[in-house]
PDB file of C-alpha atoms in Angstrom:
ATOM      1  CA  UNK A 133      98.253  46.621 178.682  1.00 86.00           C
ATOM      2  CA  UNK A 134     100.627  44.100 177.137  1.00 91.00           C
ATOM      3  CA  UNK A 135     102.032  42.981 180.278  1.00 91.00           C
ATOM      4  CA  UNK A 136      98.494  42.847 181.769  1.00 91.00           C
ATOM      5  CA  UNK A 137      96.591  41.103 179.218  1.00 94.00           C
ATOM      6  CA  UNK A 138      99.868  38.381 178.283  1.00 94.00           C
ATOM      7  CA  UNK A 139     100.137  37.819 182.056  1.00 93.00           C
ATOM      8  CA  UNK A 140      96.377  36.805 182.455  1.00 93.00           C
ATOM      9  CA  UNK A 141      96.943  34.944 179.528  1.00 96.00           C
ATOM     10  CA  UNK A 142      99.905  33.007 180.175  1.00 94.00           C
ATOM     11  CA  UNK A 143      98.084  32.305 183.991  1.00 92.00           C
ATOM     12  CA  UNK A 144      95.650  30.668 181.923  1.00 93.00           C
ATOM     13  CA  UNK A 145      97.878  28.554 180.467  1.00 94.00           C
ATOM     14  CA  UNK A 146      98.638  29.518 177.261  1.00 95.00           C
ATOM     15  CA  UNK A 147     102.002  29.672 175.878  1.00 95.00           C
ATOM     16  CA  UNK A 148     102.653  33.653 175.431  1.00 96.00           C
ATOM     17  CA  UNK A 149     106.157  35.325 174.383  1.00 96.00           C
ATOM     18  CA  UNK A 150     106.519  39.438 174.936  1.00 95.00           C
ATOM     19  CA  UNK A 151     108.707  41.573 172.583  1.00 95.00           C
ATOM     20  CA  UNK A 152     109.903  43.976 175.128  1.00 92.00           C
ATOM     21  CA  UNK A 153     112.936  46.321 175.001  1.00 91.00           C
ATOM     22  CA  UNK A 154     115.330  48.489 177.565  1.00 93.00           C
ATOM     23  CA  UNK A 155     114.532  48.162 181.251  1.00 94.00           C
ATOM     24  CA  UNK A 156     111.090  46.146 180.667  1.00 93.00           C
ATOM     25  CA  UNK A 157     113.065  43.379 178.895  1.00 94.00           C
ATOM     26  CA  UNK A 158     115.738  43.187 181.299  1.00 95.00           C
ATOM     27  CA  UNK A 159     113.484  42.975 184.198  1.00 94.00           C
ATOM     28  CA  UNK A 160     110.762  40.316 182.606  1.00 94.00           C
ATOM     29  CA  UNK A 161     113.973  38.107 181.796  1.00 95.00           C
ATOM     30  CA  UNK A 162     115.243  38.153 185.219  1.00 93.00           C
ATOM     31  CA  UNK A 163     112.667  38.360 187.240  1.00 93.00           C
ATOM     32  CA  UNK A 164     109.270  37.072 185.277  1.00 93.00           C
ATOM     33  CA  UNK A 165     106.314  39.300 185.411  1.00 93.00           C
ATOM     34  CA  UNK A 166     104.286  40.210 188.820  1.00 92.00           C
ATOM     35  CA  UNK A 167     100.615  41.434 188.505  1.00 91.00           C
ATOM     36  CA  UNK A 168      99.131  42.886 191.646  1.00 87.00           C
ATOM     37  CA  UNK A 169      95.802  43.922 192.553  1.00 82.00           C
ATOM     38  CA  UNK A 170      93.873  44.172 195.699  1.00 79.00           C
ATOM     39  CA  UNK A 171      92.356  41.193 195.330  1.00 82.00           C
ATOM     40  CA  UNK A 172      94.958  39.092 193.936  1.00 82.00           C
ATOM     41  CA  UNK A 173      98.803  38.478 193.423  1.00 88.00           C
ATOM     42  CA  UNK A 174     100.549  36.525 190.532  1.00 89.00           C
ATOM     43  CA  UNK A 175     104.330  36.039 189.775  1.00 92.00           C
ATOM     44  CA  UNK A 176     105.695  33.778 187.092  1.00 91.00           C
ATOM     45  CA  UNK A 177     108.788  33.235 184.509  1.00 93.00           C
ATOM     46  CA  UNK A 178     107.599  34.390 181.352  1.00 93.00           C
ATOM     47  CA  UNK A 179     109.349  34.398 177.622  1.00 95.00           C
ATOM     48  CA  UNK A 180     110.469  37.584 176.814  1.00 95.00           C
ATOM     49  CA  UNK A 181     112.781  38.792 173.920  1.00 95.00           C
ATOM     50  CA  UNK A 182     113.759  41.863 171.474  1.00 94.00           C
ATOM     51  CA  UNK A 183     114.195  39.174 168.845  1.00 95.00           C
ATOM     52  CA  UNK A 184     110.750  38.573 166.983  1.00 95.00           C
ATOM     53  CA  UNK A 185     112.707  36.396 164.542  1.00 95.00           C
ATOM     54  CA  UNK A 186     113.438  33.688 167.538  1.00 96.00           C
ATOM     55  CA  UNK A 187     109.734  33.229 167.980  1.00 96.00           C
ATOM     56  CA  UNK A 188     108.841  31.989 165.348  1.00 95.00           C
ATOM     57  CA  UNK A 189     104.683  31.918 163.740  1.00 97.00           C
ATOM     58  CA  UNK A 190     101.994  32.732 166.327  1.00 97.00           C
ATOM     59  CA  UNK A 191      98.342  31.912 166.653  1.00 97.00           C
ATOM     60  CA  UNK A 192      97.647  35.612 167.401  1.00 98.00           C
ATOM     61  CA  UNK A 193      99.851  38.916 167.961  1.00 97.00           C
ATOM     62  CA  UNK A 194      98.182  41.335 170.339  1.00 97.00           C
ATOM     63  CA  UNK A 195      99.392  44.590 170.000  1.00 96.00           C
ATOM     64  CA  UNK A 196      99.705  46.656 172.989  1.00 93.00           C
ATOM     65  CA  UNK A 197     101.787  49.435 172.246  1.00 91.00           C
ATOM     66  CA  UNK A 198     100.436  53.169 172.258  1.00 90.00           C
ATOM     67  CA  UNK A 199      98.586  53.896 169.261  1.00 91.00           C
ATOM     68  CA  UNK A 200     101.997  56.389 167.994  1.00 91.00           C
ATOM     69  CA  UNK A 201     104.568  53.269 168.663  1.00 92.00           C
ATOM     70  CA  UNK A 202     102.620  51.185 166.476  1.00 94.00           C
ATOM     71  CA  UNK A 203     105.073  51.510 163.266  1.00 92.00           C
ATOM     72  CA  UNK A 204     107.848  50.584 165.406  1.00 91.00           C
ATOM     73  CA  UNK A 205     105.972  47.480 166.663  1.00 92.00           C
ATOM     74  CA  UNK A 206     104.494  46.376 163.025  1.00 93.00           C
ATOM     75  CA  UNK A 207     108.307  46.373 161.580  1.00 90.00           C
ATOM     76  CA  UNK A 208     108.612  43.424 164.278  1.00 89.00           C
ATOM     77  CA  UNK A 209     105.501  41.473 162.654  1.00 95.00           C
ATOM     78  CA  UNK A 210     106.608  39.735 159.634  1.00 95.00           C
ATOM     79  CA  UNK A 211     108.478  36.379 161.558  1.00 96.00           C
ATOM     80  CA  UNK A 212     105.452  35.877 163.877  1.00 97.00           C
ATOM     81  CA  UNK A 213     103.119  35.784 161.123  1.00 97.00           C
ATOM     82  CA  UNK A 214     101.781  32.490 159.033  1.00 96.00           C
ATOM     83  CA  UNK A 215      99.253  32.215 156.556  1.00 96.00           C
ATOM     84  CA  UNK A 216      96.477  32.349 159.678  1.00 97.00           C
ATOM     85  CA  UNK A 217      97.877  34.604 162.426  1.00 98.00           C
ATOM     86  CA  UNK A 218      95.483  37.208 163.765  1.00 98.00           C
ATOM     87  CA  UNK A 219      96.602  40.336 164.348  1.00 98.00           C
ATOM     88  CA  UNK A 220      94.749  42.126 167.219  1.00 98.00           C
ATOM     89  CA  UNK A 221      95.197  45.856 167.565  1.00 96.00           C
ATOM     90  CA  UNK A 222      93.921  46.352 171.232  1.00 95.00           C
ATOM     91  CA  UNK A 223      95.015  50.383 170.907  1.00 92.00           C
ATOM     92  CA  UNK A 224      93.249  53.006 172.011  1.00 93.00           C
ATOM     93  CA  UNK A 225      91.099  55.881 169.902  1.00 95.00           C
ATOM     94  CA  UNK A 226      90.344  55.203 166.050  1.00 97.00           C
ATOM     95  CA  UNK A 227      92.225  52.471 164.846  1.00 97.00           C
ATOM     96  CA  UNK A 228      94.288  53.085 161.520  1.00 97.00           C
ATOM     97  CA  UNK A 229      91.855  50.139 159.852  1.00 97.00           C
ATOM     98  CA  UNK A 230      88.928  51.404 160.601  1.00 97.00           C
ATOM     99  CA  UNK A 231      87.664  52.223 156.989  1.00 97.00           C
ATOM    100  CA  UNK A 232      88.521  48.432 155.885  1.00 96.00           C
ATOM    101  CA  UNK A 233      85.504  46.570 154.660  1.00 95.00           C
ATOM    102  CA  UNK A 234      83.344  49.602 156.025  1.00 95.00           C
ATOM    103  CA  UNK A 235      81.149  50.027 153.027  1.00 91.00           C
ATOM    104  CA  UNK A 236      79.710  53.143 152.245  1.00 87.00           C
ATOM    105  CA  UNK A 237      81.696  56.683 150.966  1.00 92.00           C
ATOM    106  CA  UNK A 238      84.838  56.113 152.787  1.00 96.00           C
ATOM    107  CA  UNK A 239      85.062  52.338 152.443  1.00 95.00           C
ATOM    108  CA  UNK A 240      89.131  51.623 152.473  1.00 94.00           C
ATOM    109  CA  UNK A 241      89.952  55.508 152.596  1.00 95.00           C
ATOM    110  CA  UNK A 242      93.288  55.599 154.751  1.00 94.00           C
ATOM    111  CA  UNK A 243      93.249  57.906 158.000  1.00 95.00           C
ATOM    112  CA  UNK A 244      96.559  60.402 157.425  1.00 93.00           C
ATOM    113  CA  UNK A 245      96.646  61.080 160.887  1.00 92.00           C
ATOM    114  CA  UNK A 246      97.197  57.118 161.372  1.00 95.00           C
ATOM    115  CA  UNK A 247      98.990  55.910 159.031  1.00 94.00           C
ATOM    116  CA  UNK A 248     100.427  58.970 156.730  1.00 91.00           C
ATOM    117  CA  UNK A 249     102.812  56.922 155.072  1.00 90.00           C
ATOM    118  CA  UNK A 250     100.824  53.664 154.832  1.00 93.00           C
ATOM    119  CA  UNK A 251     103.568  51.892 156.819  1.00 94.00           C
ATOM    120  CA  UNK A 252     100.308  49.580 159.181  1.00 96.00           C
ATOM    121  CA  UNK A 253      98.397  49.292 155.996  1.00 95.00           C
ATOM    122  CA  UNK A 254     101.474  47.750 154.069  1.00 95.00           C
ATOM    123  CA  UNK A 255     102.422  45.927 157.134  1.00 95.00           C
ATOM    124  CA  UNK A 256      99.057  43.948 158.581  1.00 96.00           C
ATOM    125  CA  UNK A 257      96.762  42.549 155.903  1.00 96.00           C
ATOM    126  CA  UNK A 258      93.182  43.305 156.494  1.00 96.00           C
ATOM    127  CA  UNK A 259      92.179  39.489 156.554  1.00 97.00           C
ATOM    128  CA  UNK A 260      94.391  39.368 159.720  1.00 97.00           C
ATOM    129  CA  UNK A 261      93.060  41.611 162.103  1.00 98.00           C
ATOM    130  CA  UNK A 262      90.372  41.351 164.938  1.00 98.00           C
ATOM    131  CA  UNK A 263      89.211  44.243 166.169  1.00 98.00           C
ATOM    132  CA  UNK A 264      89.610  44.644 170.181  1.00 97.00           C
ATOM    133  CA  UNK A 265      88.502  47.071 172.343  1.00 95.00           C
ATOM    134  CA  UNK A 266      89.418  46.754 176.319  1.00 89.00           C
ATOM    135  CA  UNK A 267      88.569  48.122 179.199  1.00 85.00           C
ATOM    136  CA  UNK A 268      91.260  47.049 181.255  1.00 83.00           C
ATOM    137  CA  UNK A 269      92.855  49.553 184.256  1.00 77.00           C
ATOM    138  CA  UNK A 270      96.701  48.987 184.801  1.00 78.00           C
ATOM    139  CA  UNK A 271      99.610  50.732 185.542  1.00 80.00           C
ATOM    140  CA  UNK A 272     103.122  49.459 184.990  1.00 83.00           C
ATOM    141  CA  UNK A 273     104.609  50.532 189.079  1.00 85.00           C
ATOM    142  CA  UNK A 274     108.339  49.516 187.987  1.00 89.00           C
ATOM    143  CA  UNK A 275     109.344  47.533 184.927  1.00 89.00           C
ATOM    144  CA  UNK A 276     107.761  44.122 185.097  1.00 89.00           C
ATOM    145  CA  UNK A 277     105.381  44.850 187.786  1.00 91.00           C
ATOM    146  CA  UNK A 278     101.704  45.787 187.274  1.00 88.00           C
ATOM    147  CA  UNK A 279      98.909  47.129 189.093  1.00 86.00           C
ATOM    148  CA  UNK A 280      95.815  46.627 187.995  1.00 81.00           C
ATOM    149  CA  UNK A 281      91.834  47.182 189.001  1.00 73.00           C
ATOM    150  CA  UNK A 282      90.369  43.783 189.532  1.00 57.00           C
ATOM    151  CA  UNK A 283      87.175  45.152 190.310  1.00 50.00           C
ATOM    152  CA  UNK A 284      86.437  47.509 187.908  1.00 52.00           C
ATOM    153  CA  UNK A 285      85.874  46.100 184.133  1.00 57.00           C
ATOM    154  CA  UNK A 286      87.241  42.801 182.909  1.00 83.00           C
ATOM    155  CA  UNK A 287      85.805  43.071 179.464  1.00 88.00           C
ATOM    156  CA  UNK A 288      87.684  42.913 175.910  1.00 94.00           C
ATOM    157  CA  UNK A 289      85.315  43.395 172.896  1.00 97.00           C
ATOM    158  CA  UNK A 290      86.342  41.786 170.210  1.00 98.00           C
ATOM    159  CA  UNK A 291      85.060  41.350 166.310  1.00 98.00           C
ATOM    160  CA  UNK A 292      85.674  40.491 162.661  1.00 98.00           C
ATOM    161  CA  UNK A 293      85.578  43.804 160.830  1.00 97.00           C
ATOM    162  CA  UNK A 294      82.895  42.428 158.678  1.00 96.00           C
ATOM    163  CA  UNK A 295      80.664  42.002 162.060  1.00 96.00           C
ATOM    164  CA  UNK A 296      80.700  38.073 161.368  1.00 97.00           C
ATOM    165  CA  UNK A 297      80.985  35.624 164.326  1.00 98.00           C
ATOM    166  CA  UNK A 298      83.473  33.083 162.958  1.00 98.00           C
ATOM    167  CA  UNK A 299      85.089  30.133 164.164  1.00 98.00           C
ATOM    168  CA  UNK A 300      88.906  31.764 164.856  1.00 98.00           C
ATOM    169  CA  UNK A 301      87.097  34.923 166.892  1.00 98.00           C
ATOM    170  CA  UNK A 302      85.123  32.658 168.897  1.00 98.00           C
ATOM    171  CA  UNK A 303      88.769  30.560 169.982  1.00 98.00           C
ATOM    172  CA  UNK A 304      89.791  34.150 170.657  1.00 98.00           C
ATOM    173  CA  UNK A 305      87.196  34.408 172.941  1.00 98.00           C
ATOM    174  CA  UNK A 306      87.751  31.560 174.995  1.00 98.00           C
ATOM    175  CA  UNK A 307      91.654  32.451 174.907  1.00 97.00           C
ATOM    176  CA  UNK A 308      90.579  35.590 176.917  1.00 96.00           C
ATOM    177  CA  UNK A 309      88.440  33.714 178.752  1.00 96.00           C
ATOM    178  CA  UNK A 310      91.209  31.655 179.650  1.00 96.00           C
ATOM    179  CA  UNK A 311      92.913  34.279 181.367  1.00 93.00           C
ATOM    180  CA  UNK A 312      90.164  35.350 183.626  1.00 90.00           C
ATOM    181  CA  UNK A 313      88.945  38.332 181.334  1.00 92.00           C
ATOM    182  CA  UNK A 314      85.005  38.451 180.017  1.00 92.00           C
ATOM    183  CA  UNK A 315      84.965  38.750 176.230  1.00 95.00           C
ATOM    184  CA  UNK A 316      82.768  39.888 174.179  1.00 96.00           C
ATOM    185  CA  UNK A 317      82.289  38.810 170.613  1.00 98.00           C
ATOM    186  CA  UNK A 318      80.688  42.114 169.005  1.00 97.00           C
ATOM    187  CA  UNK A 319      78.852  42.136 165.728  1.00 97.00           C
ATOM    188  CA  UNK A 320      79.714  45.682 164.907  1.00 97.00           C
ATOM    189  CA  UNK A 321      82.939  46.372 166.590  1.00 98.00           C
ATOM    190  CA  UNK A 322      82.592  50.304 165.629  1.00 97.00           C
ATOM    191  CA  UNK A 323      80.068  50.800 167.360  1.00 96.00           C
ATOM    192  CA  UNK A 324      81.620  49.745 170.408  1.00 96.00           C
ATOM    193  CA  UNK A 325      84.754  51.627 169.331  1.00 97.00           C
ATOM    194  CA  UNK A 326      82.981  54.796 169.373  1.00 96.00           C
ATOM    195  CA  UNK A 327      81.267  54.103 172.908  1.00 93.00           C
ATOM    196  CA  UNK A 328      84.801  53.968 174.394  1.00 93.00           C
ATOM    197  CA  UNK A 329      86.173  56.703 171.905  1.00 96.00           C
ATOM    198  CA  UNK A 330      83.023  58.984 172.925  1.00 94.00           C
ATOM    199  CA  UNK A 331      83.946  59.442 176.521  1.00 90.00           C
ATOM    200  CA  UNK A 332      87.675  59.807 176.215  1.00 94.00           C
ATOM    201  CA  UNK A 333      87.566  62.326 173.800  1.00 96.00           C
ATOM    202  CA  UNK A 334      86.618  65.102 176.328  1.00 94.00           C
ATOM    203  CA  UNK A 335      87.841  63.695 179.207  1.00 94.00           C
ATOM    204  CA  UNK A 336      91.579  62.752 178.010  1.00 96.00           C
ATOM    205  CA  UNK A 337      92.716  65.980 176.600  1.00 97.00           C
ATOM    206  CA  UNK A 338      90.952  67.926 179.206  1.00 95.00           C
ATOM    207  CA  UNK A 339      92.841  65.929 181.825  1.00 95.00           C
ATOM    208  CA  UNK A 340      96.319  66.197 180.108  1.00 96.00           C
ATOM    209  CA  UNK A 341      95.534  70.171 179.709  1.00 96.00           C
ATOM    210  CA  UNK A 342      94.204  70.880 183.594  1.00 94.00           C
ATOM    211  CA  UNK A 343      95.629  67.639 185.422  1.00 95.00           C
ATOM    212  CA  UNK A 344      92.141  66.910 186.766  1.00 92.00           C
ATOM    213  CA  UNK A 345      91.571  63.279 187.651  1.00 91.00           C
ATOM    214  CA  UNK A 346      88.162  61.989 185.892  1.00 89.00           C
ATOM    215  CA  UNK A 347      86.206  62.830 188.761  1.00 89.00           C
ATOM    216  CA  UNK A 348      87.070  66.104 189.377  1.00 90.00           C
ATOM    217  CA  UNK A 349      86.205  67.078 185.365  1.00 88.00           C
ATOM    218  CA  UNK A 350      82.849  65.172 185.404  1.00 87.00           C
ATOM    219  CA  UNK A 351      81.718  66.518 188.719  1.00 83.00           C
ATOM    220  CA  UNK A 352      82.171  70.270 187.299  1.00 67.00           C
ATOM    221  CA  UNK A 353      80.629  69.507 183.685  1.00 59.00           C
ATOM    222  CA  UNK A 354      77.233  71.530 184.328  1.00 58.00           C
ATOM    223  CA  UNK A 355      80.136  74.286 184.958  1.00 54.00           C
ATOM    224  CA  UNK A 356      82.210  73.335 182.302  1.00 61.00           C
ATOM    225  CA  UNK A 357      80.321  73.165 178.686  1.00 83.00           C
ATOM    226  CA  UNK A 358      83.523  72.306 176.872  1.00 88.00           C
ATOM    227  CA  UNK A 359      82.812  68.625 178.355  1.00 90.00           C
ATOM    228  CA  UNK A 360      79.220  68.450 176.663  1.00 89.00           C
ATOM    229  CA  UNK A 361      80.569  70.348 173.886  1.00 92.00           C
ATOM    230  CA  UNK A 362      83.333  68.374 172.953  1.00 94.00           C
ATOM    231  CA  UNK A 363      80.626  65.326 173.245  1.00 94.00           C
ATOM    232  CA  UNK A 364      78.399  66.514 171.495  1.00 94.00           C
ATOM    233  CA  UNK A 365      80.817  67.539 168.420  1.00 96.00           C
ATOM    234  CA  UNK A 366      81.838  63.731 168.664  1.00 97.00           C
ATOM    235  CA  UNK A 367      78.055  62.504 168.244  1.00 96.00           C
ATOM    236  CA  UNK A 368      77.613  64.378 165.403  1.00 96.00           C
ATOM    237  CA  UNK A 369      80.188  62.895 163.346  1.00 97.00           C
ATOM    238  CA  UNK A 370      79.277  59.349 164.894  1.00 97.00           C
ATOM    239  CA  UNK A 371      75.712  60.227 163.769  1.00 96.00           C
ATOM    240  CA  UNK A 372      76.803  60.707 160.477  1.00 96.00           C
ATOM    241  CA  UNK A 373      78.788  57.397 160.048  1.00 96.00           C
ATOM    242  CA  UNK A 374      75.889  55.621 160.976  1.00 95.00           C
ATOM    243  CA  UNK A 375      76.673  54.943 164.642  1.00 96.00           C
ATOM    244  CA  UNK A 376      74.029  55.069 167.280  1.00 92.00           C
ATOM    245  CA  UNK A 377      75.364  56.142 170.591  1.00 91.00           C
ATOM    246  CA  UNK A 378      72.186  55.112 172.686  1.00 85.00           C
ATOM    247  CA  UNK A 379      73.763  56.400 175.903  1.00 87.00           C
ATOM    248  CA  UNK A 380      72.985  59.982 176.816  1.00 88.00           C
ATOM    249  CA  UNK A 381      75.857  62.875 177.519  1.00 86.00           C
ATOM    250  CA  UNK A 382      74.538  63.210 181.081  1.00 85.00           C
ATOM    251  CA  UNK A 383      74.873  59.265 181.940  1.00 87.00           C
ATOM    252  CA  UNK A 384      77.852  59.066 180.684  1.00 86.00           C
ATOM    253  CA  UNK A 385      79.248  62.007 182.675  1.00 86.00           C
ATOM    254  CA  UNK A 386      77.547  60.613 185.857  1.00 85.00           C
ATOM    255  CA  UNK A 387      79.300  57.356 185.148  1.00 84.00           C
ATOM    256  CA  UNK A 388      82.499  59.005 184.880  1.00 84.00           C
ATOM    257  CA  UNK A 389      82.219  60.620 188.132  1.00 84.00           C
ATOM    258  CA  UNK A 390      82.338  57.684 190.241  1.00 81.00           C
ATOM    259  CA  UNK A 391      85.973  56.654 188.637  1.00 80.00           C
ATOM    260  CA  UNK A 392      87.183  58.249 192.093  1.00 81.00           C
ATOM    261  CA  UNK A 393      91.005  59.450 191.396  1.00 82.00           C
ATOM    262  CA  UNK A 394      90.948  57.958 187.959  1.00 83.00           C
ATOM    263  CA  UNK A 395      94.184  59.447 185.761  1.00 87.00           C
ATOM    264  CA  UNK A 396      93.499  59.397 181.859  1.00 90.00           C
ATOM    265  CA  UNK A 397      96.134  57.681 179.719  1.00 90.00           C
ATOM    266  CA  UNK A 398      97.141  60.905 178.564  1.00 94.00           C
ATOM    267  CA  UNK A 399      97.225  62.891 181.581  1.00 94.00           C
ATOM    268  CA  UNK A 400      99.777  60.116 182.972  1.00 91.00           C
ATOM    269  CA  UNK A 401     101.589  60.649 179.366  1.00 93.00           C
ATOM    270  CA  UNK A 402     101.950  64.235 179.978  1.00 95.00           C
ATOM    271  CA  UNK A 403     103.156  63.905 183.636  1.00 94.00           C
ATOM    272  CA  UNK A 404     105.646  61.608 182.023  1.00 91.00           C
ATOM    273  CA  UNK A 405     106.808  63.789 179.800  1.00 93.00           C
ATOM    274  CA  UNK A 406     106.236  61.334 176.935  1.00 92.00           C
ATOM    275  CA  UNK A 407     103.935  62.156 173.672  1.00 95.00           C
ATOM    276  CA  UNK A 408     100.006  61.367 173.972  1.00 96.00           C
ATOM    277  CA  UNK A 409      97.690  59.288 171.561  1.00 96.00           C
ATOM    278  CA  UNK A 410      96.185  62.522 170.736  1.00 97.00           C
ATOM    279  CA  UNK A 411      95.636  61.700 167.021  1.00 97.00           C
ATOM    280  CA  UNK A 412      94.179  58.517 167.855  1.00 97.00           C
ATOM    281  CA  UNK A 413      91.641  60.309 170.053  1.00 97.00           C
ATOM    282  CA  UNK A 414      91.139  63.418 168.984  1.00 98.00           C
ATOM    283  CA  UNK A 415      92.779  64.290 165.502  1.00 97.00           C
ATOM    284  CA  UNK A 416      91.319  60.981 163.668  1.00 97.00           C
ATOM    285  CA  UNK A 417      87.616  62.494 164.394  1.00 98.00           C
ATOM    286  CA  UNK A 418      88.765  65.758 163.558  1.00 97.00           C
ATOM    287  CA  UNK A 419      89.782  64.447 160.233  1.00 97.00           C
ATOM    288  CA  UNK A 420      86.438  62.179 159.737  1.00 98.00           C
ATOM    289  CA  UNK A 421      85.061  65.598 160.062  1.00 97.00           C
ATOM    290  CA  UNK A 422      86.701  67.347 157.529  1.00 97.00           C
ATOM    291  CA  UNK A 423      85.996  64.676 154.931  1.00 97.00           C
ATOM    292  CA  UNK A 424      82.001  65.102 155.748  1.00 96.00           C
ATOM    293  CA  UNK A 425      82.147  69.064 156.282  1.00 96.00           C
ATOM    294  CA  UNK A 426      81.433  69.132 159.939  1.00 96.00           C
ATOM    295  CA  UNK A 427      82.520  71.775 161.982  1.00 95.00           C
ATOM    296  CA  UNK A 428      84.548  70.751 164.942  1.00 97.00           C
ATOM    297  CA  UNK A 429      85.938  73.807 166.832  1.00 97.00           C
ATOM    298  CA  UNK A 430      86.272  72.163 170.319  1.00 96.00           C
ATOM    299  CA  UNK A 431      88.015  69.444 169.348  1.00 97.00           C
ATOM    300  CA  UNK A 432      89.952  71.803 167.324  1.00 97.00           C
ATOM    301  CA  UNK A 433      90.855  73.446 170.195  1.00 97.00           C
ATOM    302  CA  UNK A 434      91.526  70.498 172.417  1.00 97.00           C
ATOM    303  CA  UNK A 435      93.814  69.150 169.701  1.00 98.00           C
ATOM    304  CA  UNK A 436      95.793  72.208 169.198  1.00 98.00           C
ATOM    305  CA  UNK A 437      96.305  72.690 172.728  1.00 98.00           C
ATOM    306  CA  UNK A 438      97.262  69.112 173.879  1.00 97.00           C
ATOM    307  CA  UNK A 439      99.925  69.049 171.042  1.00 97.00           C
ATOM    308  CA  UNK A 440     101.290  72.415 172.141  1.00 97.00           C
ATOM    309  CA  UNK A 441     101.467  71.013 175.644  1.00 96.00           C
ATOM    310  CA  UNK A 442     103.683  68.061 174.366  1.00 95.00           C
ATOM    311  CA  UNK A 443     106.108  70.519 173.001  1.00 93.00           C
ATOM    312  CA  UNK A 444     106.577  73.094 175.597  1.00 93.00           C
ATOM    313  CA  UNK A 445     105.529  71.098 178.924  1.00 93.00           C
ATOM    314  CA  UNK A 446     108.685  69.855 180.762  1.00 87.00           C
ATOM    315  CA  UNK A 447     107.263  67.714 183.871  1.00 85.00           C
ATOM    316  CA  UNK A 448     110.582  68.192 185.703  1.00 70.00           C
ATOM    317  CA  UNK A 449     110.267  72.058 185.486  1.00 52.00           C
ATOM    318  CA  UNK A 450     109.242  73.365 188.841  1.00 45.00           C
ATOM    319  CA  UNK A 451     107.219  76.565 188.542  1.00 42.00           C
ATOM    320  CA  UNK A 452     108.848  79.310 190.458  1.00 38.00           C
ATOM    321  CA  UNK A 453     106.103  81.919 190.257  1.00 39.00           C
ATOM    322  CA  UNK A 454     108.164  84.109 188.329  1.00 36.00           C
ATOM    323  CA  UNK A 455     107.173  85.411 184.606  1.00 32.00           C
TER     324      UNK A 455
END
């Protein structure tokens, strides 16, 4: 996501710097960034570094890491910030800041699953944060090369935590539009978070466990009650938070069935032997459920099974068929 969002912004005429490491950093420095889709191709030189102190203060810092990598990412933030710098966490699942400026009984409460030591809260002042939900589909095919699905959603939803449409939000939306995205300024960014999360909370962990694509799982959902059971548990929690999910479970699953051959990010992580974003997508919702004394037996089961799969599954081990 970092390469895709940053690359499109650079293509749109904005000065973009990438903080990277390892093979990705080497490729960006040596060959620039390449973006490919079935309809389009772009390649360009980009400014890439592993030392944030060389970049100076930025107008906006877009955090595009996996949720579990945020602790490491925010360690590099301080040199990039001045009084007006925005921080835009473009991450999956429930963000650590969710209950900041939330109102109600949970206002200001910390999600232990996401920020157990308060590292994120200390590094990023609430006043800087712009909430972000993206619907982009991209894959890093090799360091410095991203294949993305141009004909699918180009939508990026952004919003102030208090719901206001501010001049700084409008400037950020204009920058995304320059990059060829379809930005939406939301007056309720938490609603948008839940809209995306509601599907991810079922399809991501189930695909990680079964290795099925979204359409394969969705097409069988009438016979696999787990999909609807998980979505219903999540809806119950959303309802108690005042989030109205207007879409029916049936229509959401039918939409997922049209995503032919699409692998979830959690399945891709499992296939590559990486940690998953199970804490942000499932763990945080379970934690909120406990605050409410709302039972989540199906979410609990998926959470435990994915954690076990992270621990024991190795993509390099061939199954021999022997016990």
